[in-house]
Amino acid sequence: MNYNFAGIILAAGKGTRMKSEIPKVMHPLCGRPMLAYVLDLAQTLKLDRTIVITGHGRELLRGILTEYQADSVYQDRLVGTADAVRRTESALKGFSGNLLILYGDQPLLKAATLKKLIQRHISSLASATILTACMDNPFGYGRIIRDNYGRVQAIVEEKDASQEQKSVKEINTGIICFKKDILFKAIARIKPDNAKKEYYLTDAIKIMAAMGEAIQSLCISQDVREAQGINSRIDLAQAQKIMRQRILDNFMASGVSIIDPDTTYIEAGCKIGRDTVIYPFTVIEKDVIIKKFCSIGPFCHLRPGTRIEDKAVIGNFTEVVRSRIGQDTLMKHFSYLGDCLVSRSVNIGCGTVSANFDGKNKQKTVIGEGAFIGSDTILRAPVKIGKKAVTGCGSVIIKDVSAGEVVVGVPARTLRKTIG
Ligand code: UD1
Ligand code: CA
């Protein structure tokens, strides 16, 4: 979308109800910080630029801001959402397009919804366009106050609302598009004369309406949960459920079989090829890559840095981390492979363990094509197993095994130099 839009993501809050040392927006949701989802939205919408308002624990946000090349503005005192937006003034000097206000703790929002909001804002020529939702229990949210013609007049916060206003079910999701120059004029007139003694961004609506500016709105009609803000760890767990289901649905829609979505956990950023089958009780952490026609699980744990090639079988009670498992390789039961480069058509016998940590560093194991790793083999890394080599069951491999060699015992010694 190219409409001269800048995004402002409010993320200065402490998140008191999380009871945490970590800033709220850095808490992970399916393996990625909440804030990353909001930054993803800004990227998907191709906003001209994005400014994140930071405050509590801002040094912990540095990494992710660099990753997304997002600008940030520091809000040293949290005196309200209008003050947060006002602080972008110098960063946005010379910019006179539109602003999209987003919140770092609303990771469930969908790009399609925001696209509709932006479309309405542009096509209606309004000075502000509010994303609203109708909630059975609107408690805690700002209410949308309309006149007899249905025009938006103001947003009134829960704590400042009269009984009659509290009965309004249409709420402010917090997401609002503004014409920047008009918003900043209105912000200059906002006063902290409310129950929380804060500068409310939502007061800009009342001021703009009084200035005769047109205010539009778009109501989320499908699933109001997408606008839910995350305030506590209970909210976080609920959001996790929703996000997890979205991830699973996307994979199933793209040709991956998931036998039991209720017990399958797949984090953000994973890629899984068509006709791969995921069996129950499987945990696949962020950014794992699994290609086509693989069989994964049940009871399998795939951790970051893992890549599984076509038609590999990773069976029950297995863990793989920072490893590549080649095409047609079988690792069917009770095994751990960490920091391993496993070639194609390898058999990883039951109970194989890579001893990849020497107490200080993680060490690598390389296994050549067609090798046969006997049951209960320990591979003390760093170590290399040649093509078509064989390790006997129960062997402990402490030095390299050459191609075709057969080794047995503890520590393993050569039984035959070449197989066959
Ligand atoms: C806000 C809206 C309310 C809306 C609700 C939706 C205002 C005044 N009210 O209420 O109408 O229904 O969101 O969830 O805007 N923040 C800062 N700096 C500050 C204050 C807040 O960055 O000085 C950030 C917070 O970290 C948070 C967001 O802004 O991410 C919202 O602030 P919060 O105080 O939680 O507002 P709500 O009471 O939720
Ligand atoms: Ca909030």
PDB file of N, CA, C and O in Angstrom, residues 275-334:
ATOM      1  N   ASP A 275       2.509 -33.011   2.173  1.00  0.00           N
ATOM      2  CA  ASP A 275       2.427 -34.444   2.445  1.00  0.00           C
ATOM      3  C   ASP A 275       3.310 -34.907   3.592  1.00  0.00           C
ATOM      4  O   ASP A 275       3.516 -36.103   3.778  1.00  0.00           O
ATOM      5  N   THR A 276       3.825 -33.976   4.347  1.00  0.00           N
ATOM      6  CA  THR A 276       4.465 -34.364   5.605  1.00  0.00           C
ATOM      7  C   THR A 276       3.351 -34.601   6.608  1.00  0.00           C
ATOM      8  O   THR A 276       2.324 -33.930   6.584  1.00  0.00           O
ATOM      9  N   VAL A 277       3.554 -35.609   7.476  1.00  0.00           N
ATOM     10  CA  VAL A 277       2.544 -35.936   8.482  1.00  0.00           C
ATOM     11  C   VAL A 277       3.149 -35.687   9.866  1.00  0.00           C
ATOM     12  O   VAL A 277       4.242 -36.151  10.168  1.00  0.00           O
ATOM     13  N   ILE A 278       2.412 -34.923  10.668  1.00  0.00           N
ATOM     14  CA  ILE A 278       2.868 -34.638  12.032  1.00  0.00           C
ATOM     15  C   ILE A 278       1.978 -35.428  12.989  1.00  0.00           C
ATOM     16  O   ILE A 278       0.767 -35.194  13.028  1.00  0.00           O
ATOM     17  N   TYR A 279       2.562 -36.324  13.748  1.00  0.00           N
ATOM     18  CA  TYR A 279       1.803 -37.139  14.696  1.00  0.00           C
ATOM     19  C   TYR A 279       1.662 -36.422  16.035  1.00  0.00           C
ATOM     20  O   TYR A 279       2.379 -35.450  16.301  1.00  0.00           O
ATOM     21  N   PRO A 280       0.753 -36.894  16.883  1.00  0.00           N
ATOM     22  CA  PRO A 280       0.434 -36.165  18.126  1.00  0.00           C
ATOM     23  C   PRO A 280       1.620 -35.944  19.075  1.00  0.00           C
ATOM     24  O   PRO A 280       2.643 -36.610  18.966  1.00  0.00           O
ATOM     25  N   PHE A 281       1.423 -35.012  19.978  1.00  0.00           N
ATOM     26  CA  PHE A 281       2.382 -34.684  21.035  1.00  0.00           C
ATOM     27  C   PHE A 281       3.746 -34.294  20.459  1.00  0.00           C
ATOM     28  O   PHE A 281       4.785 -34.792  20.895  1.00  0.00           O
ATOM     29  N   THR A 282       3.718 -33.449  19.483  1.00  0.00           N
ATOM     30  CA  THR A 282       4.951 -33.006  18.852  1.00  0.00           C
ATOM     31  C   THR A 282       5.121 -31.512  19.093  1.00  0.00           C
ATOM     32  O   THR A 282       4.160 -30.750  19.018  1.00  0.00           O
ATOM     33  N   VAL A 283       6.345 -31.123  19.406  1.00  0.00           N
ATOM     34  CA  VAL A 283       6.665 -29.715  19.628  1.00  0.00           C
ATOM     35  C   VAL A 283       7.716 -29.305  18.598  1.00  0.00           C
ATOM     36  O   VAL A 283       8.801 -29.889  18.547  1.00  0.00           O
ATOM     37  N   ILE A 284       7.374 -28.329  17.781  1.00  0.00           N
ATOM     38  CA  ILE A 284       8.314 -27.864  16.762  1.00  0.00           C
ATOM     39  C   ILE A 284       8.573 -26.383  17.034  1.00  0.00           C
ATOM     40  O   ILE A 284       7.676 -25.556  16.936  1.00  0.00           O
ATOM     41  N   GLU A 285       9.806 -26.078  17.421  1.00  0.00           N
ATOM     42  CA  GLU A 285      10.105 -24.702  17.815  1.00  0.00           C
ATOM     43  C   GLU A 285      10.368 -23.810  16.610  1.00  0.00           C
ATOM     44  O   GLU A 285      10.434 -24.279  15.472  1.00  0.00           O
ATOM     45  N   LYS A 286      10.582 -22.541  16.895  1.00  0.00           N
ATOM     46  CA  LYS A 286      10.600 -21.534  15.832  1.00  0.00           C
ATOM     47  C   LYS A 286      11.623 -21.805  14.722  1.00  0.00           C
ATOM     48  O   LYS A 286      12.715 -22.316  14.968  1.00  0.00           O
ATOM     49  N   ASP A 287      11.217 -21.431  13.526  1.00  0.00           N
ATOM     50  CA  ASP A 287      12.079 -21.416  12.341  1.00  0.00           C
ATOM     51  C   ASP A 287      12.597 -22.780  11.882  1.00  0.00           C
ATOM     52  O   ASP A 287      13.526 -22.856  11.079  1.00  0.00           O
ATOM     53  N   VAL A 288      12.019 -23.867  12.387  1.00  0.00           N
ATOM     54  CA  VAL A 288      12.433 -25.206  11.932  1.00  0.00           C
ATOM     55  C   VAL A 288      11.924 -25.421  10.504  1.00  0.00           C
ATOM     56  O   VAL A 288      10.832 -24.978  10.147  1.00  0.00           O
ATOM     57  N   ILE A 289      12.747 -26.105   9.696  1.00  0.00           N
ATOM     58  CA  ILE A 289      12.342 -26.389   8.314  1.00  0.00           C
ATOM     59  C   ILE A 289      12.189 -27.897   8.127  1.00  0.00           C
ATOM     60  O   ILE A 289      13.099 -28.660   8.448  1.00  0.00           O
ATOM     61  N   ILE A 290      11.045 -28.294   7.630  1.00  0.00           N
ATOM     62  CA  ILE A 290      10.795 -29.709   7.341  1.00  0.00           C
ATOM     63  C   ILE A 290      10.325 -29.773   5.891  1.00  0.00           C
ATOM     64  O   ILE A 290       9.409 -29.045   5.510  1.00  0.00           O
ATOM     65  N   LYS A 291      10.935 -30.625   5.096  1.00  0.00           N
ATOM     66  CA  LYS A 291      10.555 -30.667   3.684  1.00  0.00           C
ATOM     67  C   LYS A 291       9.390 -31.646   3.457  1.00  0.00           C
ATOM     68  O   LYS A 291       8.697 -31.972   4.398  1.00  0.00           O
ATOM     69  N   LYS A 292       9.261 -32.123   2.207  1.00  0.00           N
ATOM     70  CA  LYS A 292       8.086 -32.912   1.813  1.00  0.00           C
ATOM     71  C   LYS A 292       8.140 -34.368   2.279  1.00  0.00           C
ATOM     72  O   LYS A 292       9.210 -34.931   2.439  1.00  0.00           O
ATOM     73  N   PHE A 293       6.970 -34.983   2.416  1.00  0.00           N
ATOM     74  CA  PHE A 293       6.811 -36.423   2.676  1.00  0.00           C
ATOM     75  C   PHE A 293       7.581 -36.911   3.899  1.00  0.00           C
ATOM     76  O   PHE A 293       8.048 -38.051   3.921  1.00  0.00           O
ATOM     77  N   CYS A 294       7.755 -36.085   4.888  1.00  0.00           N
ATOM     78  CA  CYS A 294       8.410 -36.534   6.122  1.00  0.00           C
ATOM     79  C   CYS A 294       7.351 -37.077   7.075  1.00  0.00           C
ATOM     80  O   CYS A 294       6.161 -36.793   6.932  1.00  0.00           O
ATOM     81  N   SER A 295       7.822 -37.825   8.060  1.00  0.00           N
ATOM     82  CA  SER A 295       6.937 -38.305   9.105  1.00  0.00           C
ATOM     83  C   SER A 295       7.561 -37.875  10.433  1.00  0.00           C
ATOM     84  O   SER A 295       8.717 -38.199  10.709  1.00  0.00           O
ATOM     85  N   ILE A 296       6.808 -37.131  11.207  1.00  0.00           N
ATOM     86  CA  ILE A 296       7.360 -36.519  12.423  1.00  0.00           C
ATOM     87  C   ILE A 296       6.511 -36.934  13.623  1.00  0.00           C
ATOM     88  O   ILE A 296       5.302 -36.728  13.631  1.00  0.00           O
ATOM     89  N   GLY A 297       7.159 -37.502  14.643  1.00  0.00           N
ATOM     90  CA  GLY A 297       6.454 -37.844  15.872  1.00  0.00           C
ATOM     91  C   GLY A 297       5.882 -39.250  15.812  1.00  0.00           C
ATOM     92  O   GLY A 297       6.202 -39.998  14.887  1.00  0.00           O
ATOM     93  N   PRO A 298       5.044 -39.664  16.771  1.00  0.00           N
ATOM     94  CA  PRO A 298       4.572 -38.876  17.911  1.00  0.00           C
ATOM     95  C   PRO A 298       5.674 -38.627  18.951  1.00  0.00           C
ATOM     96  O   PRO A 298       6.710 -39.263  18.896  1.00  0.00           O
ATOM     97  N   PHE A 299       5.426 -37.692  19.831  1.00  0.00           N
ATOM     98  CA  PHE A 299       6.354 -37.336  20.919  1.00  0.00           C
ATOM     99  C   PHE A 299       7.734 -36.948  20.386  1.00  0.00           C
ATOM    100  O   PHE A 299       8.741 -37.558  20.749  1.00  0.00           O
ATOM    101  N   CYS A 300       7.752 -35.956  19.529  1.00  0.00           N
ATOM    102  CA  CYS A 300       9.013 -35.535  18.944  1.00  0.00           C
ATOM    103  C   CYS A 300       9.221 -34.058  19.270  1.00  0.00           C
ATOM    104  O   CYS A 300       8.274 -33.284  19.293  1.00  0.00           O
ATOM    105  N   HIS A 301      10.462 -33.687  19.522  1.00  0.00           N
ATOM    106  CA  HIS A 301      10.773 -32.299  19.867  1.00  0.00           C
ATOM    107  C   HIS A 301      11.840 -31.788  18.892  1.00  0.00           C
ATOM    108  O   HIS A 301      12.985 -32.225  18.944  1.00  0.00           O
ATOM    109  N   LEU A 302      11.444 -30.893  18.007  1.00  0.00           N
ATOM    110  CA  LEU A 302      12.388 -30.324  17.046  1.00  0.00           C
ATOM    111  C   LEU A 302      12.681 -28.894  17.454  1.00  0.00           C
ATOM    112  O   LEU A 302      11.777 -28.071  17.563  1.00  0.00           O
ATOM    113  N   ARG A 303      13.951 -28.608  17.678  1.00  0.00           N
ATOM    114  CA  ARG A 303      14.326 -27.302  18.222  1.00  0.00           C
ATOM    115  C   ARG A 303      14.987 -26.428  17.155  1.00  0.00           C
ATOM    116  O   ARG A 303      15.305 -26.892  16.058  1.00  0.00           O
ATOM    117  N   PRO A 304      15.202 -25.142  17.466  1.00  0.00           N
ATOM    118  CA  PRO A 304      15.688 -24.213  16.442  1.00  0.00           C
ATOM    119  C   PRO A 304      16.968 -24.671  15.747  1.00  0.00           C
ATOM    120  O   PRO A 304      17.805 -25.350  16.342  1.00  0.00           O
ATOM    121  N   GLY A 305      17.078 -24.283  14.495  1.00  0.00           N
ATOM    122  CA  GLY A 305      18.267 -24.627  13.716  1.00  0.00           C
ATOM    123  C   GLY A 305      18.171 -26.002  13.076  1.00  0.00           C
ATOM    124  O   GLY A 305      19.155 -26.532  12.586  1.00  0.00           O
ATOM    125  N   THR A 306      16.980 -26.595  13.087  1.00  0.00           N
ATOM    126  CA  THR A 306      16.805 -27.941  12.541  1.00  0.00           C
ATOM    127  C   THR A 306      16.236 -27.867  11.126  1.00  0.00           C
ATOM    128  O   THR A 306      15.352 -27.063  10.841  1.00  0.00           O
ATOM    129  N   ARG A 307      16.770 -28.730  10.262  1.00  0.00           N
ATOM    130  CA  ARG A 307      16.272 -28.829   8.898  1.00  0.00           C
ATOM    131  C   ARG A 307      16.157 -30.308   8.552  1.00  0.00           C
ATOM    132  O   ARG A 307      17.134 -31.056   8.664  1.00  0.00           O
ATOM    133  N   ILE A 308      14.968 -30.727   8.174  1.00  0.00           N
ATOM    134  CA  ILE A 308      14.712 -32.143   7.882  1.00  0.00           C
ATOM    135  C   ILE A 308      14.409 -32.256   6.389  1.00  0.00           C
ATOM    136  O   ILE A 308      13.456 -31.629   5.907  1.00  0.00           O
ATOM    137  N   GLU A 309      15.193 -33.032   5.674  1.00  0.00           N
ATOM    138  CA  GLU A 309      15.003 -33.137   4.219  1.00  0.00           C
ATOM    139  C   GLU A 309      13.887 -34.122   3.858  1.00  0.00           C
ATOM    140  O   GLU A 309      13.401 -34.865   4.711  1.00  0.00           O
ATOM    141  N   ASP A 310      13.536 -34.151   2.577  1.00  0.00           N
ATOM    142  CA  ASP A 310      12.418 -34.971   2.075  1.00  0.00           C
ATOM    143  C   ASP A 310      12.447 -36.414   2.588  1.00  0.00           C
ATOM    144  O   ASP A 310      13.502 -37.040   2.625  1.00  0.00           O
ATOM    145  N   LYS A 311      11.278 -36.901   2.902  1.00  0.00           N
ATOM    146  CA  LYS A 311      11.034 -38.323   3.212  1.00  0.00           C
ATOM    147  C   LYS A 311      11.806 -38.844   4.420  1.00  0.00           C
ATOM    148  O   LYS A 311      11.974 -40.057   4.574  1.00  0.00           O
ATOM    149  N   ALA A 312      12.305 -37.974   5.264  1.00  0.00           N
ATOM    150  CA  ALA A 312      12.961 -38.434   6.494  1.00  0.00           C
ATOM    151  C   ALA A 312      11.888 -38.824   7.504  1.00  0.00           C
ATOM    152  O   ALA A 312      10.771 -38.319   7.465  1.00  0.00           O
ATOM    153  N   VAL A 313      12.250 -39.740   8.397  1.00  0.00           N
ATOM    154  CA  VAL A 313      11.329 -40.172   9.447  1.00  0.00           C
ATOM    155  C   VAL A 313      11.961 -39.854  10.802  1.00  0.00           C
ATOM    156  O   VAL A 313      13.048 -40.335  11.114  1.00  0.00           O
ATOM    157  N   ILE A 314      11.285 -39.017  11.556  1.00  0.00           N
ATOM    158  CA  ILE A 314      11.766 -38.666  12.902  1.00  0.00           C
ATOM    159  C   ILE A 314      10.684 -39.167  13.850  1.00  0.00           C
ATOM    160  O   ILE A 314       9.614 -38.579  13.930  1.00  0.00           O
ATOM    161  N   GLY A 315      10.959 -40.268  14.513  1.00  0.00           N
ATOM    162  CA  GLY A 315       9.895 -40.976  15.226  1.00  0.00           C
ATOM    163  C   GLY A 315       9.670 -40.540  16.655  1.00  0.00           C
ATOM    164  O   GLY A 315       9.864 -39.371  17.003  1.00  0.00           O
ATOM    165  N   ASN A 316       9.286 -41.496  17.473  1.00  0.00           N
ATOM    166  CA  ASN A 316       8.867 -41.148  18.842  1.00  0.00           C
ATOM    167  C   ASN A 316      10.015 -41.000  19.826  1.00  0.00           C
ATOM    168  O   ASN A 316      11.042 -41.650  19.732  1.00  0.00           O
ATOM    169  N   PHE A 317       9.799 -40.087  20.773  1.00  0.00           N
ATOM    170  CA  PHE A 317      10.776 -39.770  21.816  1.00  0.00           C
ATOM    171  C   PHE A 317      12.124 -39.398  21.212  1.00  0.00           C
ATOM    172  O   PHE A 317      13.155 -40.008  21.494  1.00  0.00           O
ATOM    173  N   THR A 318      12.093 -38.418  20.360  1.00  0.00           N
ATOM    174  CA  THR A 318      13.300 -37.954  19.682  1.00  0.00           C
ATOM    175  C   THR A 318      13.427 -36.450  19.877  1.00  0.00           C
ATOM    176  O   THR A 318      12.438 -35.739  19.998  1.00  0.00           O
ATOM    177  N   GLU A 319      14.684 -35.992  19.902  1.00  0.00           N
ATOM    178  CA  GLU A 319      14.933 -34.551  19.970  1.00  0.00           C
ATOM    179  C   GLU A 319      16.038 -34.225  18.975  1.00  0.00           C
ATOM    180  O   GLU A 319      17.051 -34.916  18.897  1.00  0.00           O
ATOM    181  N   VAL A 320      15.825 -33.156  18.228  1.00  0.00           N
ATOM    182  CA  VAL A 320      16.833 -32.708  17.261  1.00  0.00           C
ATOM    183  C   VAL A 320      17.019 -31.209  17.442  1.00  0.00           C
ATOM    184  O   VAL A 320      16.040 -30.469  17.556  1.00  0.00           O
ATOM    185  N   VAL A 321      18.265 -30.756  17.488  1.00  0.00           N
ATOM    186  CA  VAL A 321      18.520 -29.317  17.596  1.00  0.00           C
ATOM    187  C   VAL A 321      19.737 -28.945  16.740  1.00  0.00           C
ATOM    188  O   VAL A 321      20.696 -29.720  16.655  1.00  0.00           O
ATOM    189  N   ARG A 322      19.682 -27.791  16.094  1.00  0.00           N
ATOM    190  CA  ARG A 322      20.781 -27.271  15.256  1.00  0.00           C
ATOM    191  C   ARG A 322      21.380 -28.358  14.360  1.00  0.00           C
ATOM    192  O   ARG A 322      22.595 -28.515  14.299  1.00  0.00           O
ATOM    193  N   SER A 323      20.533 -29.104  13.681  1.00  0.00           N
ATOM    194  CA  SER A 323      21.024 -30.231  12.898  1.00  0.00           C
ATOM    195  C   SER A 323      20.312 -30.297  11.567  1.00  0.00           C
ATOM    196  O   SER A 323      19.192 -29.814  11.422  1.00  0.00           O
ATOM    197  N   ARG A 324      20.995 -30.947  10.617  1.00  0.00           N
ATOM    198  CA  ARG A 324      20.352 -31.204   9.342  1.00  0.00           C
ATOM    199  C   ARG A 324      20.240 -32.714   9.167  1.00  0.00           C
ATOM    200  O   ARG A 324      21.221 -33.430   9.310  1.00  0.00           O
ATOM    201  N   ILE A 325      19.056 -33.174   8.871  1.00  0.00           N
ATOM    202  CA  ILE A 325      18.810 -34.604   8.713  1.00  0.00           C
ATOM    203  C   ILE A 325      18.500 -34.840   7.233  1.00  0.00           C
ATOM    204  O   ILE A 325      17.551 -34.268   6.690  1.00  0.00           O
ATOM    205  N   GLY A 326      19.300 -35.692   6.592  1.00  0.00           N
ATOM    206  CA  GLY A 326      19.211 -35.855   5.140  1.00  0.00           C
ATOM    207  C   GLY A 326      17.988 -36.612   4.663  1.00  0.00           C
ATOM    208  O   GLY A 326      17.281 -37.270   5.440  1.00  0.00           O
ATOM    209  N   GLN A 327      17.814 -36.546   3.353  1.00  0.00           N
ATOM    210  CA  GLN A 327      16.699 -37.207   2.691  1.00  0.00           C
ATOM    211  C   GLN A 327      16.696 -38.714   2.980  1.00  0.00           C
ATOM    212  O   GLN A 327      17.766 -39.329   2.995  1.00  0.00           O
ATOM    213  N   ASP A 328      15.530 -39.279   3.199  1.00  0.00           N
ATOM    214  CA  ASP A 328      15.352 -40.727   3.430  1.00  0.00           C
ATOM    215  C   ASP A 328      16.039 -41.250   4.687  1.00  0.00           C
ATOM    216  O   ASP A 328      16.142 -42.469   4.873  1.00  0.00           O
ATOM    217  N   THR A 329      16.534 -40.377   5.506  1.00  0.00           N
ATOM    218  CA  THR A 329      17.175 -40.841   6.752  1.00  0.00           C
ATOM    219  C   THR A 329      16.103 -41.233   7.765  1.00  0.00           C
ATOM    220  O   THR A 329      15.053 -40.601   7.852  1.00  0.00           O
ATOM    221  N   LEU A 330      16.398 -42.292   8.516  1.00  0.00           N
ATOM    222  CA  LEU A 330      15.438 -42.778   9.513  1.00  0.00           C
ATOM    223  C   LEU A 330      16.004 -42.588  10.915  1.00  0.00           C
ATOM    224  O   LEU A 330      17.133 -42.987  11.191  1.00  0.00           O
ATOM    225  N   MET A 331      15.211 -41.981  11.754  1.00  0.00           N
ATOM    226  CA  MET A 331      15.604 -41.805  13.160  1.00  0.00           C
ATOM    227  C   MET A 331      14.329 -42.101  13.928  1.00  0.00           C
ATOM    228  O   MET A 331      13.584 -41.212  14.292  1.00  0.00           O
ATOM    229  N   LYS A 332      14.093 -43.388  14.124  1.00  0.00           N
ATOM    230  CA  LYS A 332      12.720 -43.754  14.494  1.00  0.00           C
ATOM    231  C   LYS A 332      12.381 -43.717  15.984  1.00  0.00           C
ATOM    232  O   LYS A 332      11.240 -43.512  16.340  1.00  0.00           O
ATOM    233  N   HIS A 333      13.388 -43.978  16.836  1.00  0.00           N
ATOM    234  CA  HIS A 333      12.991 -44.052  18.251  1.00  0.00           C
ATOM    235  C   HIS A 333      14.091 -43.613  19.212  1.00  0.00           C
ATOM    236  O   HIS A 333      15.264 -43.891  19.008  1.00  0.00           O
ATOM    237  N   PHE A 334      13.685 -42.928  20.261  1.00  0.00           N
ATOM    238  CA  PHE A 334      14.510 -42.614  21.440  1.00  0.00           C
ATOM    239  C   PHE A 334      15.907 -42.091  21.118  1.00  0.00           C
ATOM    240  O   PHE A 334      16.900 -42.661  21.569  1.00  0.00           O
TER     241      PHE A 334
END
